[in-house]
Short mmCIF file of C-alpha atoms and ligand atoms in Angstrom, two decimals:
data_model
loop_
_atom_site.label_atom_id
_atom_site.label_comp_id
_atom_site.label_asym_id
_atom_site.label_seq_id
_atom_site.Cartn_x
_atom_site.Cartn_y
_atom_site.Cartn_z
CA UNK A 1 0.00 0.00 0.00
CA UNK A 2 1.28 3.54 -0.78
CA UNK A 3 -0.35 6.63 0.26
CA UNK A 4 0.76 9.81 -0.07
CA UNK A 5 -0.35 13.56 0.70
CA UNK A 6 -0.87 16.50 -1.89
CA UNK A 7 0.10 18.97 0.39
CA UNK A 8 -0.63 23.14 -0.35
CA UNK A 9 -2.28 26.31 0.70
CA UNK A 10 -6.17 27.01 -0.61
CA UNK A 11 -6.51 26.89 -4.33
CA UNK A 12 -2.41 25.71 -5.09
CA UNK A 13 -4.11 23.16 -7.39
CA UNK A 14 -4.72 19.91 -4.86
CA UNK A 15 -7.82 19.04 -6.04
CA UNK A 16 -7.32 19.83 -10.04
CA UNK A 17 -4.25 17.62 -9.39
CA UNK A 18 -5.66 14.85 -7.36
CA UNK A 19 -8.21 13.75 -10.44
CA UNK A 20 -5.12 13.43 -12.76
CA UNK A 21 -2.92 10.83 -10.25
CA UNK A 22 -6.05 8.68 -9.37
CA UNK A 23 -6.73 8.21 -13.00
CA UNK A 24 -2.99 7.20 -13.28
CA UNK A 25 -2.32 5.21 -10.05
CA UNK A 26 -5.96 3.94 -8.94
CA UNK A 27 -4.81 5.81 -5.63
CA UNK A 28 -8.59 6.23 -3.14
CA UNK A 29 -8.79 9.45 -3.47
CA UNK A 30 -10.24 11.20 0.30
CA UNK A 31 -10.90 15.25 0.28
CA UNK A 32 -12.24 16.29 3.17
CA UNK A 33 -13.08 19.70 1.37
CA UNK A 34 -15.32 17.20 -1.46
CA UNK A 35 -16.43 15.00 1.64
CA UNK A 36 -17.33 18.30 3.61
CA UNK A 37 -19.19 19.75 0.40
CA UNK A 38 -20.76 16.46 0.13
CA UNK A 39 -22.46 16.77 3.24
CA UNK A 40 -23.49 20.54 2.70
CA UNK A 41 -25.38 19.53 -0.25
CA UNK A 42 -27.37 16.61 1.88
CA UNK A 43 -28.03 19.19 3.96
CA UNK A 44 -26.77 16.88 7.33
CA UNK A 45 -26.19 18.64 10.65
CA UNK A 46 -22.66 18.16 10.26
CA UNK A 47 -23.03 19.98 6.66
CA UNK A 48 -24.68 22.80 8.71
CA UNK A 49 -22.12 23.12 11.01
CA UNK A 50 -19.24 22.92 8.94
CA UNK A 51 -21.07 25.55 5.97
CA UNK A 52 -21.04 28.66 8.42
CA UNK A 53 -17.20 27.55 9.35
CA UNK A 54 -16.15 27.42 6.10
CA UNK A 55 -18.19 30.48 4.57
CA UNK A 56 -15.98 31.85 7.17
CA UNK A 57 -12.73 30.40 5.91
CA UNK A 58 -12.38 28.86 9.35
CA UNK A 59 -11.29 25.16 9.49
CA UNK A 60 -13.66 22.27 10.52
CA UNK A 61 -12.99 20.84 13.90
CA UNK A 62 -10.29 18.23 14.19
CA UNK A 63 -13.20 15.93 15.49
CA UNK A 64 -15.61 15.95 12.71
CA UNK A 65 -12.84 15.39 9.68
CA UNK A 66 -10.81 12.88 11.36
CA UNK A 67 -14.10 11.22 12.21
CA UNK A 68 -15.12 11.32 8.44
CA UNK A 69 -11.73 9.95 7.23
CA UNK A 70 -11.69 7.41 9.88
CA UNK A 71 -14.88 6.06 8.00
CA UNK A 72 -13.62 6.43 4.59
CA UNK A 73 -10.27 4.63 5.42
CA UNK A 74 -13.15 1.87 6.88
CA UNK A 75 -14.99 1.71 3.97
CA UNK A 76 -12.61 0.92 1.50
CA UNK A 77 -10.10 -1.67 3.19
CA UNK A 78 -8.50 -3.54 0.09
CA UNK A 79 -7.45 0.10 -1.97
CA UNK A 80 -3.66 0.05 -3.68
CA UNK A 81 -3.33 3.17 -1.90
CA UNK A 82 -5.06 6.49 -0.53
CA UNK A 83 -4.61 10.01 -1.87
CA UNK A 84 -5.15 12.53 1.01
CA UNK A 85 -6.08 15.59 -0.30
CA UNK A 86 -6.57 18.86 1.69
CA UNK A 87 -5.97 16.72 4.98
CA UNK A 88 -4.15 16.23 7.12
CA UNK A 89 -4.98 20.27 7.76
CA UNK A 90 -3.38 20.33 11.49
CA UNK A 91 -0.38 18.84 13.28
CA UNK A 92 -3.58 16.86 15.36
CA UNK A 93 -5.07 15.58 12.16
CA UNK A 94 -1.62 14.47 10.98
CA UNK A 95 -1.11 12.28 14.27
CA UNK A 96 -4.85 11.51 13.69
CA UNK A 97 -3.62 9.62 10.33
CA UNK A 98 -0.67 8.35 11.31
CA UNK A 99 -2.04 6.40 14.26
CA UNK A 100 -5.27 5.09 11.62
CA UNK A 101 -2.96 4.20 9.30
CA UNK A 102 -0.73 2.30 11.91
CA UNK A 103 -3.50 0.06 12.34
CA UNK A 104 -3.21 -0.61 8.83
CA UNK A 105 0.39 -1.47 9.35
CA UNK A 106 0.99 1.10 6.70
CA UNK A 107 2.03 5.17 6.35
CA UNK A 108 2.55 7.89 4.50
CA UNK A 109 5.00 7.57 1.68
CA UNK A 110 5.56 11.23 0.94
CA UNK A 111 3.86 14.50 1.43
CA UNK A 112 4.12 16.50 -1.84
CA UNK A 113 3.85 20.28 -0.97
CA UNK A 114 2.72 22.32 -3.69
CA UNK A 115 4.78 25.90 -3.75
CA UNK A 116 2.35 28.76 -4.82
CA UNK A 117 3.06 32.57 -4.51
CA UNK A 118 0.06 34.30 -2.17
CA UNK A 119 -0.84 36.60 -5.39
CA UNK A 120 -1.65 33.52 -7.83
CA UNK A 121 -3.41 31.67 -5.19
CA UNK A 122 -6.15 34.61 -4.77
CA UNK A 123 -6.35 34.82 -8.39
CA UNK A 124 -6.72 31.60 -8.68
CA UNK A 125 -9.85 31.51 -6.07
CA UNK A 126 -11.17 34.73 -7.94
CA UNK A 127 -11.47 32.56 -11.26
CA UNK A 128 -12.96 29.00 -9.32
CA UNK A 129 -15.61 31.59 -8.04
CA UNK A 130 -16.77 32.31 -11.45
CA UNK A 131 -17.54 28.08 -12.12
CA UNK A 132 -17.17 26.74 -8.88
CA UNK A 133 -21.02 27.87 -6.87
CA UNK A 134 -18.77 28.09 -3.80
CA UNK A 135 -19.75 30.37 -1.12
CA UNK A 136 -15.87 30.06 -0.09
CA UNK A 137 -14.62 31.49 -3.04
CA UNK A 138 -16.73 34.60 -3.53
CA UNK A 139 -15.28 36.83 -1.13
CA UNK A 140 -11.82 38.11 -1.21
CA UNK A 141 -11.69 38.71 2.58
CA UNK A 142 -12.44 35.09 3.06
CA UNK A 143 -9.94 33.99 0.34
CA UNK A 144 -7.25 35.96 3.02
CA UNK A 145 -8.76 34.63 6.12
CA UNK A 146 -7.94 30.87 4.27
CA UNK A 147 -4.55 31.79 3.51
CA UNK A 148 -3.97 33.14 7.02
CA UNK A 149 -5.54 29.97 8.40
CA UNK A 150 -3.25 27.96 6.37
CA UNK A 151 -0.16 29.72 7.70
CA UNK A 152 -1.59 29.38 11.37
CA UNK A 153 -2.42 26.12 11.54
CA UNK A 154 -1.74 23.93 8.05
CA UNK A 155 2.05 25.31 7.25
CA UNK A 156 3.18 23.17 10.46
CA UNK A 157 2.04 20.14 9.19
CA UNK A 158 4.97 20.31 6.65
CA UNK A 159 7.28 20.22 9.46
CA UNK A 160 5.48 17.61 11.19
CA UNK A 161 6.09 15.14 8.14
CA UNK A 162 9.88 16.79 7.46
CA UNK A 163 11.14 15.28 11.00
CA UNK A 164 10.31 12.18 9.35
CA UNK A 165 11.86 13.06 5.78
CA UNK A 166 8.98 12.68 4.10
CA UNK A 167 8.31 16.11 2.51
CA UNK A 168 8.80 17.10 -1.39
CA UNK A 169 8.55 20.11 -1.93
CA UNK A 170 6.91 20.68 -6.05
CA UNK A 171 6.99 23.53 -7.87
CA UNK A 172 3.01 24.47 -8.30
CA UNK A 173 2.94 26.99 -10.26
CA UNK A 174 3.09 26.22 -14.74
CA UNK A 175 0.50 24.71 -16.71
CA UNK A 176 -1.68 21.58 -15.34
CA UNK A 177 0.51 19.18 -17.26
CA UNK A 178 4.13 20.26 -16.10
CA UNK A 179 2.91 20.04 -12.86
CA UNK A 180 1.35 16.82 -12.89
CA UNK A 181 5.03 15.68 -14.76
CA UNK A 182 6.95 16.91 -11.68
CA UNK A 183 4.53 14.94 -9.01
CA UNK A 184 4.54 11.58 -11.14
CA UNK A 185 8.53 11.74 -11.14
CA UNK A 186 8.61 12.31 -7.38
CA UNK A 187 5.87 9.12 -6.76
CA UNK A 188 7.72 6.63 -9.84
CA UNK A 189 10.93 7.24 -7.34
CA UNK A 190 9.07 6.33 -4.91
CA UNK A 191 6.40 3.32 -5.82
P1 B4P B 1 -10.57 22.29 -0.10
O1 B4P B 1 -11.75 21.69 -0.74
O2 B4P B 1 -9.48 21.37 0.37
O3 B4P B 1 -10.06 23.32 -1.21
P2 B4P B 1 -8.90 24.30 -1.54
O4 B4P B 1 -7.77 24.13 -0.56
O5 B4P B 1 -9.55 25.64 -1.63
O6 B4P B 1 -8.37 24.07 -3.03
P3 B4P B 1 -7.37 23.17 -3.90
O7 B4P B 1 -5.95 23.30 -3.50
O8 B4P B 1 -7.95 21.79 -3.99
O9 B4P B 1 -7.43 23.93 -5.31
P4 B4P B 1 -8.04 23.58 -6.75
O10 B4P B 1 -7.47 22.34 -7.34
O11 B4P B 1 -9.54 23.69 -6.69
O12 B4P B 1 -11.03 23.13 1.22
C1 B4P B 1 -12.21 23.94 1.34
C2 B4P B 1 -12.55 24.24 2.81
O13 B4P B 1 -13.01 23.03 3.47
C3 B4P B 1 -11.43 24.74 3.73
O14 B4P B 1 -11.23 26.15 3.64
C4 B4P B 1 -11.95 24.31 5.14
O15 B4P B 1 -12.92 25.23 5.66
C5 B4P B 1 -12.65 23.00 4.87
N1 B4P B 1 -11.77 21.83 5.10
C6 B4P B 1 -11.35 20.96 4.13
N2 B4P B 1 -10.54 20.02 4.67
C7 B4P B 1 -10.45 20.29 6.00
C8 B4P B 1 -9.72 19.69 7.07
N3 B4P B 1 -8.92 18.63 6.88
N4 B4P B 1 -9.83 20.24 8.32
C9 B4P B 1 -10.62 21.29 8.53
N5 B4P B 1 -11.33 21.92 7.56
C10 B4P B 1 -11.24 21.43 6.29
O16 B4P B 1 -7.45 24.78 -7.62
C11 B4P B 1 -7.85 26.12 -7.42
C12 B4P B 1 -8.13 26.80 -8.75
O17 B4P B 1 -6.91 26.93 -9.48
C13 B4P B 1 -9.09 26.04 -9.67
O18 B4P B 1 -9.95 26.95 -10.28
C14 B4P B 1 -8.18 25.40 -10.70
O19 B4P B 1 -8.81 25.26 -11.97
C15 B4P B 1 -7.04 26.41 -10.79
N6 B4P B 1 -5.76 25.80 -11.12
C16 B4P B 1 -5.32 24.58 -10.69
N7 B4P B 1 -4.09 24.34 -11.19
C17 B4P B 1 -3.73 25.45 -11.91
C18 B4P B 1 -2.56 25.82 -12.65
N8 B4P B 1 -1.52 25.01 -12.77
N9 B4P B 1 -2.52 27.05 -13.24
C19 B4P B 1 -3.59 27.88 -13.14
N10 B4P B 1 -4.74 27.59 -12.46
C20 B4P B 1 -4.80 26.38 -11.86
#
């Protein structure tokens, strides 16, 4: 089993990215954002709750995600692999997965961490807003509250996973395709 971690700030291209390596691998892919939006649309209490946090560009508590991946990881035991993307989001959600994926007898093989300057990342939010129906992208104050989140509370998972060597750090920023070329050399080396 390999799983790895596409690793970035808000709108650094994990998602657009993560579609492209499951069709190549046959990784699971698990987004808590699509897992969270999931929920919004079926209109559960826990889409209720987490809606106002993230209209706010606050993060979901540590509880509720690691409780919906913890499920996920149940529900699909005999996967070649999982693709996290968009979690682990804290240093508690990383020890979260590490400890679930102990009882796998398996862990992460490398956390790819998508470099993005701040300037393209709200541009790139400003143009998902215009397709995406996301209340989280509308608002340019909220696109900065994400970014500040990210630096609060996300950046330190990096250096979580570097104590253990396990971070790669990818140039994000080119067209789709050069970027998906630079993560596919880093997981070949690795598979
Ligand atoms: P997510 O759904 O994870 O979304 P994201 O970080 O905003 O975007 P991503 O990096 O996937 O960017 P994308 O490919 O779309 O999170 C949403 C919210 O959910 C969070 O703010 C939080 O509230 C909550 N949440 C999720 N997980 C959580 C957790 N673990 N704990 C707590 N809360 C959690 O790309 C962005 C745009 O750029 C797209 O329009 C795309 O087309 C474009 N793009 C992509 N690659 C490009 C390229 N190379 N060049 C130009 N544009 C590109």
């Amino acid at each position: 089993m390999f799983n790895l971690i596409l690793f970035g700030p808000p709108g650094s291209g994990k998602g657009t990215q993560s579609e492209n390596l499951i069709a190549r691998y046959g990784f699971r892919h698990l987004s808590t954002g699509d897992l969270l939006r999931a929920e919004i649309a079926n209109k559960t209490p826990l889409g209720l709750e987490a809606k106002s946090l993230m209209d706010q560009g606050q993060l979901v508590p540590d509880a509720v995600v690691i409780g919906m991946i913890d499920a996920a990881m149940k529900a699909n035991p005999d996967v070649p692999g999982f693709l996290f993307d968009g979690f682990p989001r804290t240093v508690a959600q990383a020890e979260a997965l590490d400890a679930l994926l102990e009882q796998k007898g398996s862990s992460i093989g490398v956390v790819l961490a998508l470099q993005v300057p701040e300037n393209e990342l709200i541009s790139r939010m400003v143009n998902r807003a215009k397709t995406s129906g996301r209340s989280d992208d509308a608002d340019e104050q909220v696109q900065r509250k994400r970014l500040d989140v990210y630096l609060r509370d996300t950046l330190p998972v990096a250096g979580y996973y570097s104590q253990f060597g396990k971070v790669v750090e990818i140039e994000g920023v080119g067209s789709i395709d050069e970027i998906f070329a630079r993560l596919t050399a880093e997981i070949d080396r690795r598979k």
